[in-house]
Amino acid sequence: MRIKRNADISIADRPVTAQRRLLLDILKEADGHLHAKELYRRAAERDREISLATVYRNLRLFKELGLVRETRLDDLRCYYEIRRPSEHYHLICTACGQVTDFESPLVARLVADVELECGFHAERAVLHLEGRCGGCKKA
Amino acid sequence: MRIKRNADISIADRPVTAQRRLLLDILKEADGHLHAKELYRRAAERDREISLATVYRNLRLFKELGLVRETRLDDLRCYYEIRRPSEHYHLICTACGQVTDFESPLVARLVADVELECGFHAERAVLHLEGRCGGCKKA
DNA sequence: TTAAGTGCAAAGGCTTTGCAGCATA
DNA sequence: TATGCTGCAAAGCCTTTGCACTTAA
């Protein structure tokens, strides 16, 4: 066992262990859309002792702290990505599996419409479009 | 074991067993948003011998035939509902758990925008808004 | 000492699958 | 007989949890 604390980043008031730092680093490098096992695989390349339980525990922590966003892009598992200032959504190509981000001002309008018409106050919109990306459309 | 075939409805060219009929009936009555175990629970009230495996197998069949739509409204499980002619989306109240349907023409516009701007051809939009329904907003 | 984090293994919960028996043609 | 559906039980997969040990303050 070796837990190395690291003071140059902070995760709320929680201790920053080497594992946490490593996981956040990988999430940032990956630019999103990692599932837990893939994150674990990449982390294990740099720290052979890290465990899957630690990955899950910290993903949950990051999520609760708002550092990371969890989304279910398929029916198998959750995907995680560093939370960015602006909300975005996903395009999922059912042919090649590629996941791309997109933004649209229409989502905010839709949320406003729903509040007016249904009285429902939305705090989060989960939106992804499934179909064929530019490349696969041609093929 | 008793498999009773029933000719007065059809499921593509597949045999309509008593179990399939029962499951479709319950899905129709429920007006959507059932998860597999709840569907099983309700089915078992009328047919004590039906099995959870049959529920899952037939949900998958219905899904493949386009009779039923599967959506993950939370991270635990999938929810199933009879597919209706017009596409709709869901409002999920994080306070009381209530799930409501809504439609919006903005989704079609968004899909068109994405096709123009990103070259992505969407075949399905998965959209739900999480927040507080009218009742829970006041409380 | 006290509170918190970790690895390991076991357990949970949802879903799928293997198998033998039954149903229909 | 041949194909397809079913129930049951077991297995799969993702995720969480219990426990003992380690770390840091």
Coordinates of C-alpha atoms (C1' of nucleotides) in Angstrom, one line a residue:
Chain A
M1 CA 0.0 0.0 0.0
R2 CA 1.2 3.5 -0.8
I3 CA -1.0 6.5 -0.6
K4 CA 0.8 9.6 -1.7
R5 CA -0.9 12.8 -0.9
N6 CA -0.4 15.7 -3.2
A7 CA -1.1 19.3 -2.1
D8 CA -0.9 21.2 -5.3
I9 CA -4.5 20.4 -6.4
S10 CA -7.5 20.4 -4.2
I11 CA -10.7 18.4 -4.3
A12 CA -13.0 20.4 -2.1
D13 CA -11.5 19.8 1.4
R14 CA -10.8 16.2 0.6
P15 CA -7.3 14.8 0.7
V16 CA -5.7 14.6 -2.7
T17 CA -4.2 11.2 -3.0
A18 CA -2.0 10.0 -5.8
Q19 CA -4.9 7.8 -7.0
R20 CA -7.3 10.8 -7.2
R21 CA -4.8 12.9 -9.0
L22 CA -4.1 10.1 -11.4
L23 CA -7.8 9.6 -12.2
L24 CA -8.5 13.2 -12.7
D25 CA -5.4 13.5 -15.0
I26 CA -6.6 10.7 -17.1
L27 CA -10.1 12.1 -17.3
K28 CA -8.7 15.4 -18.4
E29 CA -6.4 14.0 -21.0
A30 CA -9.1 11.7 -22.4
D31 CA -11.3 14.6 -23.0
G32 CA -14.3 12.7 -21.8
H33 CA -16.4 9.6 -22.6
L34 CA -14.5 7.1 -20.5
H35 CA -16.3 4.3 -18.8
A36 CA -15.1 3.0 -15.4
K37 CA -13.3 0.0 -16.7
E38 CA -11.4 1.9 -19.4
L39 CA -10.4 4.5 -16.8
Y40 CA -9.2 1.7 -14.6
R41 CA -7.3 0.2 -17.5
R42 CA -5.5 3.4 -18.2
A43 CA -4.9 4.1 -14.6
A44 CA -3.4 0.7 -14.1
E45 CA -0.9 1.4 -16.8
R46 CA 0.7 4.0 -14.5
D47 CA -0.2 2.5 -11.1
R48 CA -0.3 -1.3 -11.2
E49 CA -1.8 -1.4 -7.7
I50 CA -4.8 0.8 -8.1
S51 CA -8.1 -1.1 -7.8
L52 CA -11.4 -0.9 -9.6
A53 CA -13.2 -0.2 -6.3
T54 CA -11.1 3.0 -5.9
V55 CA -12.0 4.0 -9.4
Y56 CA -15.7 3.7 -8.7
R57 CA -15.4 5.3 -5.3
N58 CA -13.6 8.3 -6.7
L59 CA -15.9 8.6 -9.7
R60 CA -18.7 8.8 -7.3
L61 CA -16.9 11.4 -5.2
F62 CA -16.0 13.5 -8.3
K63 CA -19.6 13.3 -9.4
E64 CA -20.9 14.5 -6.0
L65 CA -18.4 17.3 -6.0
G66 CA -19.5 18.3 -9.5
L67 CA -16.1 17.7 -11.0
V68 CA -17.2 15.0 -13.2
R69 CA -20.3 14.3 -15.1
E70 CA -21.8 10.8 -15.5
T71 CA -24.0 9.9 -18.4
R72 CA -25.3 6.7 -19.7
L73 CA -24.6 6.7 -23.4
D74 CA -25.6 3.1 -23.9
D75 CA -27.5 0.5 -21.9
L76 CA -24.4 -1.2 -20.6
R77 CA -22.6 1.3 -18.5
C78 CA -22.0 4.9 -17.5
Y79 CA -19.5 7.2 -19.1
Y80 CA -17.6 9.9 -17.3
E81 CA -16.1 13.1 -18.3
I82 CA -14.7 16.2 -16.7
R83 CA -17.4 18.8 -16.2
R84 CA -16.9 21.8 -18.4
P85 CA -18.4 25.2 -17.9
S86 CA -20.9 25.0 -20.7
E87 CA -23.4 22.2 -20.9
H88 CA -23.1 20.0 -24.0
Y89 CA -24.7 16.9 -25.4
H90 CA -23.7 13.9 -27.4
L91 CA -23.9 12.5 -30.9
I92 CA -23.5 8.8 -30.9
C93 CA -22.7 7.0 -34.2
T94 CA -24.4 3.6 -34.2
A95 CA -22.1 2.5 -37.0
C96 CA -18.6 3.3 -35.7
G97 CA -19.4 4.1 -32.1
Q98 CA -17.8 7.5 -32.2
V99 CA -19.1 9.9 -29.6
T100 CA -19.0 13.6 -30.4
D101 CA -20.0 16.6 -28.3
F102 CA -22.4 19.3 -29.5
E103 CA -24.1 22.3 -28.0
S104 CA -27.3 24.0 -29.0
P105 CA -29.2 27.0 -27.7
L106 CA -32.4 25.2 -28.5
V107 CA -32.0 23.1 -25.4
A108 CA -32.3 26.2 -23.2
R109 CA -35.4 27.3 -25.2
L110 CA -36.9 23.9 -24.8
V111 CA -36.3 24.0 -21.0
A112 CA -38.0 27.4 -20.9
D113 CA -40.9 26.1 -22.9
V114 CA -41.4 23.1 -20.6
E115 CA -41.3 25.3 -17.6
L116 CA -44.0 27.6 -19.0
E117 CA -46.2 24.9 -20.4
C118 CA -45.8 22.1 -17.9
G119 CA -44.7 23.9 -14.8
F120 CA -41.7 21.6 -14.7
H121 CA -38.5 23.2 -13.5
A122 CA -35.6 21.3 -15.2
E123 CA -32.2 21.3 -13.6
R124 CA -30.5 19.0 -16.0
A125 CA -31.1 18.0 -19.6
V126 CA -30.0 14.6 -20.8
L127 CA -29.8 14.6 -24.5
H128 CA -28.1 12.4 -27.1
L129 CA -28.8 11.8 -30.7
E130 CA -28.2 8.3 -32.1
G131 CA -27.6 8.0 -35.8
R132 CA -24.8 8.1 -38.4
C133 CA -21.9 10.4 -38.3
G134 CA -20.7 12.2 -41.5
G135 CA -18.2 9.5 -42.4
C136 CA -20.5 6.5 -41.9
K137 CA -23.4 8.3 -43.7
K138 CA -21.5 8.2 -46.9
A139 CA -20.4 4.6 -46.6
Chain B
M1 CA -46.0 -25.5 -18.5
R2 CA -48.8 -24.2 -20.6
I3 CA -48.3 -22.1 -23.7
K4 CA -51.6 -21.0 -25.1
R5 CA -51.4 -19.5 -28.6
N6 CA -53.7 -16.7 -29.5
A7 CA -54.5 -15.8 -33.0
D8 CA -56.5 -12.6 -32.6
I9 CA -53.5 -10.4 -32.4
S10 CA -50.3 -10.6 -34.3
I11 CA -46.7 -9.9 -33.5
A12 CA -45.0 -9.8 -36.9
D13 CA -45.1 -13.5 -37.9
R14 CA -44.2 -14.6 -34.5
P15 CA -46.6 -16.8 -32.5
V16 CA -48.8 -14.9 -30.0
T17 CA -48.5 -16.8 -26.8
A18 CA -50.6 -16.1 -23.8
Q19 CA -47.5 -14.7 -22.1
R20 CA -46.9 -12.3 -25.0
R21 CA -50.5 -11.1 -25.0
L22 CA -50.5 -10.6 -21.3
L23 CA -47.3 -8.6 -21.4
L24 CA -48.5 -6.4 -24.2
D25 CA -51.8 -5.9 -22.4
I26 CA -50.1 -4.7 -19.3
L27 CA -47.8 -2.4 -21.1
K28 CA -50.8 -0.8 -22.9
E29 CA -52.8 -0.5 -19.7
A30 CA -49.8 1.0 -17.8
D31 CA -49.4 3.7 -20.3
G32 CA -45.7 3.4 -20.2
H33 CA -42.7 3.7 -17.9
L34 CA -42.6 0.2 -16.5
H35 CA -39.3 -1.5 -15.7
A36 CA -38.9 -5.2 -16.2
K37 CA -39.4 -6.3 -12.7
E38 CA -42.6 -4.2 -12.3
L39 CA -43.9 -5.7 -15.5
Y40 CA -43.1 -9.1 -14.2
R41 CA -44.8 -8.4 -10.9
R42 CA -48.0 -7.3 -12.6
A43 CA -47.9 -10.2 -15.0
A44 CA -47.4 -12.6 -12.1
E45 CA -50.7 -11.4 -10.6
R46 CA -52.5 -12.8 -13.5
D47 CA -50.2 -15.7 -14.4
R48 CA -48.4 -17.1 -11.4
E49 CA -46.1 -19.3 -13.5
I50 CA -44.7 -16.6 -15.8
S51 CA -41.0 -16.1 -15.4
L52 CA -38.7 -13.1 -15.4
A53 CA -36.7 -14.6 -18.2
T54 CA -39.8 -14.6 -20.4
V55 CA -40.4 -11.0 -19.5
Y56 CA -36.9 -10.0 -20.6
R57 CA -36.9 -12.2 -23.7
N58 CA -40.2 -10.7 -24.9
L59 CA -39.3 -7.2 -24.0
R60 CA -36.3 -7.6 -26.3
L61 CA -38.5 -9.1 -29.0
F62 CA -41.0 -6.3 -28.7
K63 CA -38.1 -3.8 -28.9
E64 CA -36.7 -5.4 -32.0
L65 CA -40.1 -5.4 -33.7
G66 CA -40.5 -1.8 -32.8
L67 CA -43.6 -2.4 -30.6
V68 CA -42.0 -1.2 -27.5
R69 CA -39.5 1.4 -26.7
E70 CA -36.7 1.0 -24.1
T71 CA -35.3 4.0 -22.3
R72 CA -33.0 4.3 -19.3
L73 CA -34.6 6.9 -17.1
D74 CA -32.2 6.3 -14.2
D75 CA -29.0 4.5 -13.8
L76 CA -30.5 1.4 -12.4
R77 CA -32.6 -0.1 -15.1
C78 CA -34.4 0.3 -18.3
Y79 CA -38.0 1.3 -18.6
Y80 CA -40.4 0.1 -21.3
E81 CA -43.4 1.6 -23.0
I82 CA -45.6 0.9 -25.9
R83 CA -44.3 2.8 -28.9
R84 CA -46.7 5.5 -30.0
P85 CA -46.8 7.1 -33.3
S86 CA -45.4 10.5 -32.2
E87 CA -42.0 10.6 -30.5
H88 CA -42.0 12.0 -27.0
Y89 CA -39.6 12.6 -24.2
H90 CA -39.7 12.5 -20.4
L91 CA -39.8 14.9 -17.5
I92 CA -38.4 13.2 -14.4
C93 CA -39.1 14.7 -11.0
T94 CA -36.1 14.1 -8.8
A95 CA -38.2 14.8 -5.7
C96 CA -41.2 12.5 -6.2
G97 CA -40.0 10.3 -9.0
Q98 CA -43.0 11.0 -11.2
V99 CA -42.3 10.6 -14.9
T100 CA -44.3 12.6 -17.4
D101 CA -44.2 12.7 -21.2
F102 CA -43.8 15.8 -23.3
E103 CA -43.3 16.6 -26.9
S104 CA -41.6 19.5 -28.5
P105 CA -41.1 20.7 -32.1
L106 CA -37.8 22.0 -31.0
V107 CA -36.3 18.6 -31.0
A108 CA -36.9 18.2 -34.7
R109 CA -35.3 21.6 -35.3
L110 CA -32.4 20.6 -33.2
V111 CA -31.9 17.4 -35.2
A112 CA -32.0 19.4 -38.4
D113 CA -29.5 21.9 -37.1
V114 CA -27.1 19.1 -36.1
E115 CA -27.4 17.5 -39.5
L116 CA -26.5 20.9 -41.2
E117 CA -23.8 21.9 -38.8
C118 CA -22.2 18.6 -37.9
G119 CA -23.1 16.4 -40.8
F120 CA -24.6 13.9 -38.3
H121 CA -27.8 12.2 -39.3
A122 CA -29.8 11.4 -36.2
E123 CA -32.3 8.5 -36.2
R124 CA -33.3 8.8 -32.6
A125 CA -33.2 11.5 -30.0
V126 CA -32.9 10.5 -26.3
L127 CA -34.0 13.4 -24.2
H128 CA -35.1 13.7 -20.7
L129 CA -35.2 16.6 -18.3
E130 CA -34.5 16.1 -14.6
G131 CA -35.8 18.6 -12.1
R132 CA -38.9 19.4 -10.1
C133 CA -42.4 19.0 -11.2
G134 CA -45.1 21.6 -10.5
G135 CA -46.2 20.1 -7.2
C136 CA -42.7 19.6 -5.8
K137 CA -41.5 23.0 -6.9
K138 CA -43.9 24.7 -4.5
A139 CA -43.1 22.4 -1.6
Chain C
dT1 C1' -5.7 8.7 18.2
dT2 C1' -9.0 9.9 14.9
dA3 C1' -10.8 10.4 10.4
dA4 C1' -10.3 9.2 5.8
dG5 C1' -8.5 6.4 1.7
dT6 C1' -7.1 2.0 -0.3
dG7 C1' -6.9 -3.0 -2.1
dC8 C1' -9.1 -7.2 -2.1
dA9 C1' -12.8 -10.1 -2.3
dA10 C1' -17.5 -10.8 -1.8
dA11 C1' -22.0 -9.4 -2.5
dG12 C1' -25.9 -6.8 -5.1
dG13 C1' -28.9 -5.8 -8.8
dC14 C1' -30.2 -6.0 -13.5
dT15 C1' -30.1 -8.8 -17.6
dT16 C1' -28.8 -12.8 -20.4
dT17 C1' -28.2 -17.6 -21.4
dG18 C1' -28.1 -22.9 -21.3
dC19 C1' -31.0 -26.6 -20.9
dA20 C1' -34.8 -29.7 -20.9
dG21 C1' -39.7 -29.9 -21.6
dC22 C1' -44.0 -28.4 -24.0
dA23 C1' -46.7 -26.5 -28.1
dT24 C1' -47.9 -26.1 -32.9
dA25 C1' -47.5 -27.5 -37.7
Chain D
dT1 C1' -40.0 -34.3 -36.8
dA2 C1' -38.8 -29.5 -36.8
dT3 C1' -39.1 -25.0 -35.0
dG4 C1' -40.1 -21.9 -31.5
dC5 C1' -41.5 -20.6 -26.6
dT6 C1' -41.3 -21.3 -21.7
dG7 C1' -39.6 -21.9 -16.7
dC8 C1' -35.8 -22.6 -14.0
dA9 C1' -31.4 -22.0 -12.5
dA10 C1' -26.9 -20.4 -13.4
dA11 C1' -24.0 -17.2 -15.2
dG12 C1' -22.5 -12.3 -16.8
dC13 C1' -21.7 -7.7 -16.2
dC14 C1' -21.4 -3.4 -14.0
dT15 C1' -21.2 -1.4 -9.5
dT16 C1' -21.2 -1.3 -4.4
dT17 C1' -19.8 -2.8 0.1
dG18 C1' -17.3 -5.0 4.2
dC19 C1' -13.0 -5.5 6.2
dA20 C1' -8.4 -4.9 7.6
dC21 C1' -4.5 -2.1 6.7
dT22 C1' -2.3 2.5 5.6
dT23 C1' -1.9 7.4 5.7
dA24 C1' -1.9 12.0 7.5
dA25 C1' -3.0 15.4 11.0

